Amino acid sequence: MADSKDAHDTIDALLGENRTFAPSEAFRSQAVVSDPGIYETANADIEAFWAEQAKMLDWYKPWDTVLEWDAPFAKWFNGGQLNVSYNCLDRHVLAGRGDRVAYHWEGEPGDQQTITYKQLLDDVCRAANALSELGVKRGDRVAIYMPMIPELPVAMLACTRIGAPHTVVFGGFSSEALSDRINDAQAKVVITADGGFRRGAPSGLKINVDKALETTSTVEHVLVAKRTGQDVAWEEGRDIWWNDLVDKQSTEFEPARMESEDMLYLLYTSGTTAKPKGIVHTTAGYLLGVTATHKWVFDIKDEDVYWAAADIGWVTGHSYIVFAPLANCTTSVIYEGTPDHPNWERWWEIIERYKVTILYCAPTAIRAHMKQGPEYAEKHDLSSLRLLGSVGEPINPEAWMWYHEHIGKGQTPIVDTWWQTETGMIMISPLPGVTTTKPGSATFPLPGIDADVVDSHGDSVPLGQGGYLVIKKPWPAMLRGIYGDPERFKATYWSRYPGLYFPGDGCKRDEDGYYWLLGRVDDVMNVSGHRLSTTEIESALVANDVVAEAAVVGQPDSLTGEAIFAFVILKAGIEATPELGQELRQFVANKIGPIARPKTVMFTPDLPKTRSGKIMRRLLRDIASGRTIGDTTTLADAGIVESIREASLSSKQDD
Ligand code: PRX
């Protein structure tokens, strides 16, 4: 694989890419969007454009103003009232579409459920009644920590029906990460499961909740769905089984009339400090942004069977497994487990079984399949596929071409979609019936999105050059803030270029104006499409008694995009051994979650620092990228120690 060595190589490799793929006439002629004029219409009057789109939602009360912009605080559709679960469920059932399949759900062990819109509405109403019985009211926060089972979207939608913002915590996170998030959100109820299945084995969730609640004070009840049947500890009065409480409830629950700007949910994402940021999304603009972009980018039709192979615990799952597909009355697939269980044919079996027409996944998954070889996919009939999507990190041209040839059989368009937890909705992506794609480029900002690439002064860079991606005008699904921390919101996203939103990504525009995303410009790493903060992992390492200091950097990895490389200074008298390295890796996994486990731990007697005490990460990155990748523990050799010392000394003399 011709993988990038660092951001600079990525630029060069990407710019060497000259292949283009225009939409076929067959695709164009049937596409939801086939008129390129949409860009001009939208950008001529962005507010009028979004107001026109807003007709795709059902409103109890129309809005007074489309946009109130007091930078960096936006209000979209202020004065309007609506309910998200009504838009996702009731309106379809009322239109006689209750028998349509909302979800084909498949568990990792192979169990299956087909859930229609009517059934989902009934389940959501029951769950909303159950939560009400537990005291959840409009405005209360509910933490959700679940495997990918049908109760997860049901729980989210039940919260939206009550008007209680949820915060879904990815099931792979540790009890500590969970308790931090519960505390920040001040959640009143936690919804979880006994456990979930992963690679054939049950793994515990309730046990982590029990541990997390030792350090929280706001949670009154824990609602527990039964998934694995494993033994769980039980606190009478606090813990309730989902089946005992939810099943007996009525299937009627009047949806709350929410204000457009009422908080819909919180989703925590890593920042450059150890404290995760609670990204705030509100009701109307968010729902409109995701619903519209889902329809355009994935060319959604009634006949489609759409599969976003992501976890609902990340924003991709919130926007494009739960809210947008349901608002569009789409039939979707949800799969609980990993792509390699029981073997690498699993995804392709699922596509064949449900005749999936649209597949949306992460480059890291594509690279994992690529590593296994195309023979697994070749054993299955993938002819139902008509569109492929990619999200989460830059897709290298080689992976794009593999996806195109082996999964799309050279026929299906690929939409590489750039966006973030903060943007809520897809921002830069091809429109498959309009845009000529180039492998590795997310192409252009969507209609109604005003983006630019600027230099360090905030000036637009000429075509053909790289710089920083910025968004110049507000968009409906934009984050409204960081929960409880407006100053951090301003500092993180709006201070680098006043008045412009800075997502933290590098970007290059080629001579034709195509956008090529270059990854994060700060210290946050992107591992398998998940953003992880170096600081959080360093803090976890330092929390171990034997560790004096730690510095973590991303190392280019052909499979996961970036791999975590940890430099560790041990306390005096502690011996560096491979066993200790393994222990530390596991320690981080326990503290933050398996995804944060460093791939490599290197023991070093020193770290390169500036006089002000800042670690010089660039040098560490250089060292890390020169090392072979593997699950390893190594001792820094004399050469590395020397270069670290030299760099530290010279910086101290310089500044
Ligand atoms: O660096 C960009 C990368 O993922 C970051 C956002 O991560 P998160 O909030 O976890 O959301 C991931 C799913 C939307 C971005 O700042 N990223 C996401 N999509 C792409 C991407 N980088 C390049 N190309 C993409 N298509």
mmCIF file of C-alpha atoms in Angstrom, residues 187-447:
data_model
loop_
_atom_site.group_PDB
_atom_site.id
_atom_site.type_symbol
_atom_site.label_atom_id
_atom_site.label_comp_id
_atom_site.label_asym_id
_atom_site.label_seq_id
_atom_site.Cartn_x
_atom_site.Cartn_y
_atom_site.Cartn_z
ATOM 1 C CA ALA A 187 -27.566 13.121 33.678
ATOM 2 C CA LYS A 188 -30.587 11.960 35.656
ATOM 3 C CA VAL A 189 -31.022 8.513 34.127
ATOM 4 C CA VAL A 190 -28.636 6.093 32.428
ATOM 5 C CA ILE A 191 -29.899 3.658 29.811
ATOM 6 C CA THR A 192 -27.641 0.676 29.251
ATOM 7 C CA ALA A 193 -27.643 -3.091 28.656
ATOM 8 C CA ASP A 194 -26.203 -6.026 30.545
ATOM 9 C CA GLY A 195 -23.573 -6.260 27.819
ATOM 10 C CA GLY A 196 -23.017 -6.537 24.095
ATOM 11 C CA PHE A 197 -21.442 -8.965 21.673
ATOM 12 C CA ARG A 198 -18.097 -8.186 20.144
ATOM 13 C CA ARG A 199 -16.080 -10.696 18.121
ATOM 14 C CA GLY A 200 -18.191 -13.546 19.397
ATOM 15 C CA ALA A 201 -17.811 -12.829 23.082
ATOM 16 C CA PRO A 202 -20.149 -10.981 25.438
ATOM 17 C CA SER A 203 -18.587 -7.896 26.956
ATOM 18 C CA GLY A 204 -20.014 -6.136 29.984
ATOM 19 C CA LEU A 205 -21.637 -2.694 29.961
ATOM 20 C CA LYS A 206 -23.721 -2.663 33.153
ATOM 21 C CA ILE A 207 -20.580 -3.439 35.135
ATOM 22 C CA ASN A 208 -18.992 -0.240 33.784
ATOM 23 C CA VAL A 209 -22.086 1.766 34.629
ATOM 24 C CA ASP A 210 -21.984 0.471 38.200
ATOM 25 C CA LYS A 211 -18.380 1.557 38.482
ATOM 26 C CA ALA A 212 -19.020 4.931 36.827
ATOM 27 C CA LEU A 213 -21.852 5.693 39.233
ATOM 28 C CA GLU A 214 -19.473 5.420 42.184
ATOM 29 C CA THR A 215 -18.200 8.846 41.164
ATOM 30 C CA THR A 216 -21.420 10.553 40.064
ATOM 31 C CA SER A 217 -24.234 12.043 42.095
ATOM 32 C CA THR A 218 -27.011 12.974 39.683
ATOM 33 C CA VAL A 219 -28.230 9.589 38.430
ATOM 34 C CA GLU A 220 -31.498 8.389 39.938
ATOM 35 C CA HIS A 221 -32.197 5.333 37.803
ATOM 36 C CA VAL A 222 -30.498 2.885 35.473
ATOM 37 C CA LEU A 223 -32.654 1.276 32.812
ATOM 38 C CA VAL A 224 -31.059 -1.979 31.651
ATOM 39 C CA ALA A 225 -31.866 -3.775 28.395
ATOM 40 C CA LYS A 226 -31.130 -7.497 28.309
ATOM 41 C CA ARG A 227 -28.794 -8.453 25.494
ATOM 42 C CA THR A 228 -26.225 -11.063 26.505
ATOM 43 C CA GLY A 229 -27.917 -12.609 29.550
ATOM 44 C CA GLN A 230 -24.702 -12.312 31.557
ATOM 45 C CA ASP A 231 -24.845 -11.879 35.323
ATOM 46 C CA VAL A 232 -25.043 -8.305 36.533
ATOM 47 C CA ALA A 233 -24.917 -6.663 39.924
ATOM 48 C CA TRP A 234 -28.198 -5.014 40.905
ATOM 49 C CA GLU A 235 -29.068 -2.068 43.066
ATOM 50 C CA GLU A 236 -32.707 -2.356 44.100
ATOM 51 C CA GLY A 237 -34.651 0.828 43.600
ATOM 52 C CA ARG A 238 -32.078 2.283 41.230
ATOM 53 C CA ASP A 239 -31.810 -0.406 38.546
ATOM 54 C CA ILE A 240 -34.755 -1.507 36.417
ATOM 55 C CA TRP A 241 -34.887 -4.022 33.594
ATOM 56 C CA TRP A 242 -36.036 -2.516 30.303
ATOM 57 C CA ASN A 243 -38.516 -5.332 29.714
ATOM 58 C CA ASP A 244 -40.087 -5.023 33.144
ATOM 59 C CA LEU A 245 -40.760 -1.330 32.753
ATOM 60 C CA VAL A 246 -41.063 -0.607 29.031
ATOM 61 C CA ASP A 247 -43.092 -3.564 27.764
ATOM 62 C CA LYS A 248 -46.147 -2.802 29.874
ATOM 63 C CA GLN A 249 -46.428 0.831 28.802
ATOM 64 C CA SER A 250 -48.977 2.393 26.487
ATOM 65 C CA THR A 251 -48.140 2.957 22.833
ATOM 66 C CA GLU A 252 -49.464 6.500 23.016
ATOM 67 C CA PHE A 253 -47.219 9.381 23.987
ATOM 68 C CA GLU A 254 -47.923 12.933 22.902
ATOM 69 C CA PRO A 255 -44.692 14.370 21.424
ATOM 70 C CA ALA A 256 -43.431 17.531 23.134
ATOM 71 C CA ARG A 257 -43.689 20.709 21.077
ATOM 72 C CA MET A 258 -40.048 21.711 21.103
ATOM 73 C CA GLU A 259 -38.666 25.111 20.224
ATOM 74 C CA SER A 260 -36.329 25.135 17.226
ATOM 75 C CA GLU A 261 -33.377 26.041 19.411
ATOM 76 C CA ASP A 262 -34.080 23.618 22.273
ATOM 77 C CA MET A 263 -31.158 21.290 22.867
ATOM 78 C CA LEU A 264 -31.615 17.975 21.043
ATOM 79 C CA TYR A 265 -28.522 16.186 22.246
ATOM 80 C CA LEU A 266 -25.017 16.426 23.596
ATOM 81 C CA LEU A 267 -22.197 14.420 22.113
ATOM 82 C CA TYR A 268 -18.762 14.466 23.699
ATOM 83 C CA THR A 269 -15.685 14.725 21.568
ATOM 84 C CA SER A 270 -12.006 14.935 22.406
ATOM 85 C CA GLY A 271 -10.200 18.209 22.472
ATOM 86 C CA THR A 272 -6.601 19.132 23.076
ATOM 87 C CA THR A 273 -7.114 19.169 26.832
ATOM 88 C CA ALA A 274 -8.078 16.119 28.832
ATOM 89 C CA LYS A 275 -11.629 17.324 29.429
ATOM 90 C CA PRO A 276 -13.903 16.207 26.587
ATOM 91 C CA LYS A 277 -16.151 18.794 24.986
ATOM 92 C CA GLY A 278 -19.915 18.396 25.157
ATOM 93 C CA ILE A 279 -20.971 19.423 21.672
ATOM 94 C CA VAL A 280 -24.462 20.923 21.752
ATOM 95 C CA HIS A 281 -26.897 20.264 18.912
ATOM 96 C CA THR A 282 -30.339 21.805 18.820
ATOM 97 C CA THR A 283 -33.583 20.712 17.249
ATOM 98 C CA ALA A 284 -34.720 22.300 13.990
ATOM 99 C CA GLY A 285 -31.539 23.295 12.189
ATOM 100 C CA TYR A 286 -29.871 20.020 13.015
ATOM 101 C CA LEU A 287 -32.766 17.891 11.816
ATOM 102 C CA LEU A 288 -33.079 19.903 8.625
ATOM 103 C CA GLY A 289 -29.343 19.824 7.916
ATOM 104 C CA VAL A 290 -29.005 16.077 8.279
ATOM 105 C CA THR A 291 -32.266 15.234 6.511
ATOM 106 C CA ALA A 292 -31.510 17.371 3.465
ATOM 107 C CA THR A 293 -27.896 16.276 3.099
ATOM 108 C CA HIS A 294 -28.823 12.610 3.555
ATOM 109 C CA LYS A 295 -31.308 12.883 0.703
ATOM 110 C CA TRP A 296 -28.971 14.705 -1.676
ATOM 111 C CA VAL A 297 -25.664 13.002 -0.941
ATOM 112 C CA PHE A 298 -26.998 9.444 -0.726
ATOM 113 C CA ASP A 299 -29.598 10.020 -3.436
ATOM 114 C CA ILE A 300 -32.235 8.462 -1.202
ATOM 115 C CA LYS A 301 -35.262 6.849 -2.872
ATOM 116 C CA ASP A 302 -38.089 4.735 -1.507
ATOM 117 C CA GLU A 303 -36.598 1.565 -2.995
ATOM 118 C CA ASP A 304 -33.253 1.976 -1.280
ATOM 119 C CA VAL A 305 -31.843 -0.209 1.448
ATOM 120 C CA TYR A 306 -29.280 1.996 3.105
ATOM 121 C CA TRP A 307 -26.510 0.842 5.422
ATOM 122 C CA ALA A 308 -24.257 3.166 7.392
ATOM 123 C CA ALA A 309 -21.799 0.716 8.905
ATOM 124 C CA ALA A 310 -20.860 2.947 11.828
ATOM 125 C CA ASP A 311 -21.555 2.929 15.536
ATOM 126 C CA ILE A 312 -24.511 4.964 16.741
ATOM 127 C CA GLY A 313 -22.260 6.181 19.573
ATOM 128 C CA TRP A 314 -20.414 8.458 17.122
ATOM 129 C CA VAL A 315 -21.909 11.381 15.260
ATOM 130 C CA THR A 316 -22.165 9.414 12.018
ATOM 131 C CA GLY A 317 -24.599 7.103 13.756
ATOM 132 C CA HIS A 318 -26.603 9.935 15.304
ATOM 133 C CA SER A 319 -27.015 11.853 12.059
ATOM 134 C CA TYR A 320 -26.980 9.147 9.418
ATOM 135 C CA ILE A 321 -28.244 5.968 11.127
ATOM 136 C CA VAL A 322 -30.902 7.458 13.356
ATOM 137 C CA PHE A 323 -32.198 10.956 12.620
ATOM 138 C CA ALA A 324 -31.784 11.591 8.882
ATOM 139 C CA PRO A 325 -32.712 8.142 7.542
ATOM 140 C CA LEU A 326 -35.823 8.024 9.713
ATOM 141 C CA ALA A 327 -36.858 11.565 8.827
ATOM 142 C CA ASN A 328 -36.542 10.508 5.170
ATOM 143 C CA CYS A 329 -38.577 7.306 5.799
ATOM 144 C CA THR A 330 -35.615 5.245 4.614
ATOM 145 C CA THR A 331 -35.181 1.507 5.077
ATOM 146 C CA SER A 332 -31.838 0.990 6.829
ATOM 147 C CA VAL A 333 -29.661 -1.844 8.039
ATOM 148 C CA ILE A 334 -28.128 -1.871 11.514
ATOM 149 C CA TYR A 335 -25.453 -4.444 12.288
ATOM 150 C CA GLU A 336 -24.297 -4.954 15.859
ATOM 151 C CA GLY A 337 -20.841 -6.403 15.451
ATOM 152 C CA THR A 338 -17.455 -6.278 13.810
ATOM 153 C CA PRO A 339 -16.744 -6.902 10.097
ATOM 154 C CA ASP A 340 -14.560 -9.923 10.825
ATOM 155 C CA HIS A 341 -17.021 -11.988 12.792
ATOM 156 C CA PRO A 342 -17.228 -14.887 12.220
ATOM 157 C CA ASN A 343 -15.006 -14.047 9.225
ATOM 158 C CA TRP A 344 -14.328 -11.304 6.707
ATOM 159 C CA GLU A 345 -17.363 -12.239 4.614
ATOM 160 C CA ARG A 346 -19.798 -10.824 7.143
ATOM 161 C CA TRP A 347 -20.385 -7.410 5.549
ATOM 162 C CA TRP A 348 -20.783 -8.855 2.084
ATOM 163 C CA GLU A 349 -23.247 -11.453 3.372
ATOM 164 C CA ILE A 350 -25.286 -8.659 4.914
ATOM 165 C CA ILE A 351 -25.309 -6.697 1.662
ATOM 166 C CA GLU A 352 -26.435 -9.778 -0.238
ATOM 167 C CA ARG A 353 -29.063 -10.754 2.370
ATOM 168 C CA TYR A 354 -30.817 -7.383 2.569
ATOM 169 C CA LYS A 355 -30.001 -6.267 -0.989
ATOM 170 C CA VAL A 356 -28.283 -3.173 0.317
ATOM 171 C CA THR A 357 -28.182 -0.412 -2.300
ATOM 172 C CA ILE A 358 -26.123 2.215 -0.441
ATOM 173 C CA LEU A 359 -23.115 1.486 1.786
ATOM 174 C CA TYR A 360 -21.528 4.204 3.951
ATOM 175 C CA CYS A 361 -18.403 3.348 5.952
ATOM 176 C CA ALA A 362 -14.980 4.558 7.064
ATOM 177 C CA PRO A 363 -11.708 4.363 5.135
ATOM 178 C CA THR A 364 -10.226 2.346 7.993
ATOM 179 C CA ALA A 365 -12.797 -0.390 7.326
ATOM 180 C CA ILE A 366 -12.102 -0.242 3.611
ATOM 181 C CA ARG A 367 -8.374 -0.612 4.296
ATOM 182 C CA ALA A 368 -9.028 -3.544 6.623
ATOM 183 C CA HIS A 369 -10.995 -5.299 3.870
ATOM 184 C CA MET A 370 -8.310 -4.379 1.385
ATOM 185 C CA LYS A 371 -5.719 -6.015 3.594
ATOM 186 C CA GLN A 372 -7.732 -9.251 3.637
ATOM 187 C CA GLY A 373 -8.103 -9.272 -0.142
ATOM 188 C CA PRO A 374 -11.122 -9.023 -2.444
ATOM 189 C CA GLU A 375 -11.916 -12.748 -2.388
ATOM 190 C CA TYR A 376 -14.313 -12.397 0.567
ATOM 191 C CA ALA A 377 -16.431 -9.851 -1.279
ATOM 192 C CA GLU A 378 -16.211 -11.850 -4.495
ATOM 193 C CA LYS A 379 -18.087 -14.765 -2.949
ATOM 194 C CA HIS A 380 -21.212 -12.622 -2.628
ATOM 195 C CA ASP A 381 -23.681 -10.958 -4.923
ATOM 196 C CA LEU A 382 -23.129 -7.241 -4.425
ATOM 197 C CA SER A 383 -25.058 -6.209 -7.516
ATOM 198 C CA SER A 384 -27.693 -4.423 -5.455
ATOM 199 C CA LEU A 385 -25.160 -1.696 -4.543
ATOM 200 C CA ARG A 386 -25.614 1.542 -6.475
ATOM 201 C CA LEU A 387 -23.782 4.092 -4.298
ATOM 202 C CA LEU A 388 -20.849 3.997 -1.863
ATOM 203 C CA GLY A 389 -19.870 6.494 0.781
ATOM 204 C CA SER A 390 -16.843 7.201 2.949
ATOM 205 C CA VAL A 391 -16.444 9.222 6.155
ATOM 206 C CA GLY A 392 -14.192 9.857 9.116
ATOM 207 C CA GLU A 393 -10.767 10.554 7.696
ATOM 208 C CA PRO A 394 -9.109 11.212 4.375
ATOM 209 C CA ILE A 395 -9.498 8.249 2.056
ATOM 210 C CA ASN A 396 -6.314 7.588 0.180
ATOM 211 C CA PRO A 397 -6.715 7.155 -3.577
ATOM 212 C CA GLU A 398 -5.638 3.530 -3.393
ATOM 213 C CA ALA A 399 -8.395 2.652 -0.945
ATOM 214 C CA TRP A 400 -10.883 4.697 -3.004
ATOM 215 C CA MET A 401 -9.961 2.722 -6.129
ATOM 216 C CA TRP A 402 -10.197 -0.599 -4.300
ATOM 217 C CA TYR A 403 -13.643 0.350 -3.006
ATOM 218 C CA HIS A 404 -14.663 1.438 -6.493
ATOM 219 C CA GLU A 405 -13.389 -1.677 -8.258
ATOM 220 C CA HIS A 406 -14.039 -4.497 -5.815
ATOM 221 C CA ILE A 407 -17.167 -3.319 -4.042
ATOM 222 C CA GLY A 408 -18.686 -0.949 -6.572
ATOM 223 C CA LYS A 409 -17.621 -3.165 -9.511
ATOM 224 C CA GLY A 410 -16.466 -0.054 -11.299
ATOM 225 C CA GLN A 411 -20.058 1.178 -11.564
ATOM 226 C CA THR A 412 -21.166 2.946 -8.439
ATOM 227 C CA PRO A 413 -20.327 6.545 -7.620
ATOM 228 C CA ILE A 414 -18.377 7.149 -4.393
ATOM 229 C CA VAL A 415 -19.235 10.042 -2.105
ATOM 230 C CA ASP A 416 -16.354 10.990 0.204
ATOM 231 C CA THR A 417 -18.074 13.078 2.862
ATOM 232 C CA TRP A 418 -16.173 15.529 5.073
ATOM 233 C CA TRP A 419 -17.783 16.707 8.282
ATOM 234 C CA GLN A 420 -17.424 16.567 12.074
ATOM 235 C CA THR A 421 -19.286 16.040 15.329
ATOM 236 C CA GLU A 422 -19.417 19.821 15.468
ATOM 237 C CA THR A 423 -20.811 20.390 11.986
ATOM 238 C CA GLY A 424 -23.573 17.848 12.656
ATOM 239 C CA MET A 425 -24.150 17.330 8.940
ATOM 240 C CA ILE A 426 -22.104 16.575 5.854
ATOM 241 C CA MET A 427 -20.392 19.752 4.639
ATOM 242 C CA ILE A 428 -18.062 18.808 1.789
ATOM 243 C CA SER A 429 -19.049 15.982 -0.518
ATOM 244 C CA PRO A 430 -19.851 15.149 -4.102
ATOM 245 C CA LEU A 431 -23.478 15.146 -5.217
ATOM 246 C CA PRO A 432 -23.464 11.780 -6.974
ATOM 247 C CA GLY A 433 -25.662 12.892 -9.894
ATOM 248 C CA VAL A 434 -23.749 16.105 -10.483
ATOM 249 C CA THR A 435 -20.131 15.943 -9.389
ATOM 250 C CA THR A 436 -17.211 14.457 -11.278
ATOM 251 C CA THR A 437 -15.170 12.804 -8.541
ATOM 252 C CA LYS A 438 -11.426 12.377 -8.086
ATOM 253 C CA PRO A 439 -10.209 9.496 -5.894
ATOM 254 C CA GLY A 440 -9.209 10.921 -2.515
ATOM 255 C CA SER A 441 -10.974 14.278 -2.797
ATOM 256 C CA ALA A 442 -14.174 15.180 -0.945
ATOM 257 C CA THR A 443 -14.666 17.511 -3.953
ATOM 258 C CA PHE A 444 -16.768 20.618 -3.089
ATOM 259 C CA PRO A 445 -18.760 22.227 -0.266
ATOM 260 C CA LEU A 446 -22.430 21.291 -0.521
ATOM 261 C CA PRO A 447 -25.016 23.825 -1.679
#
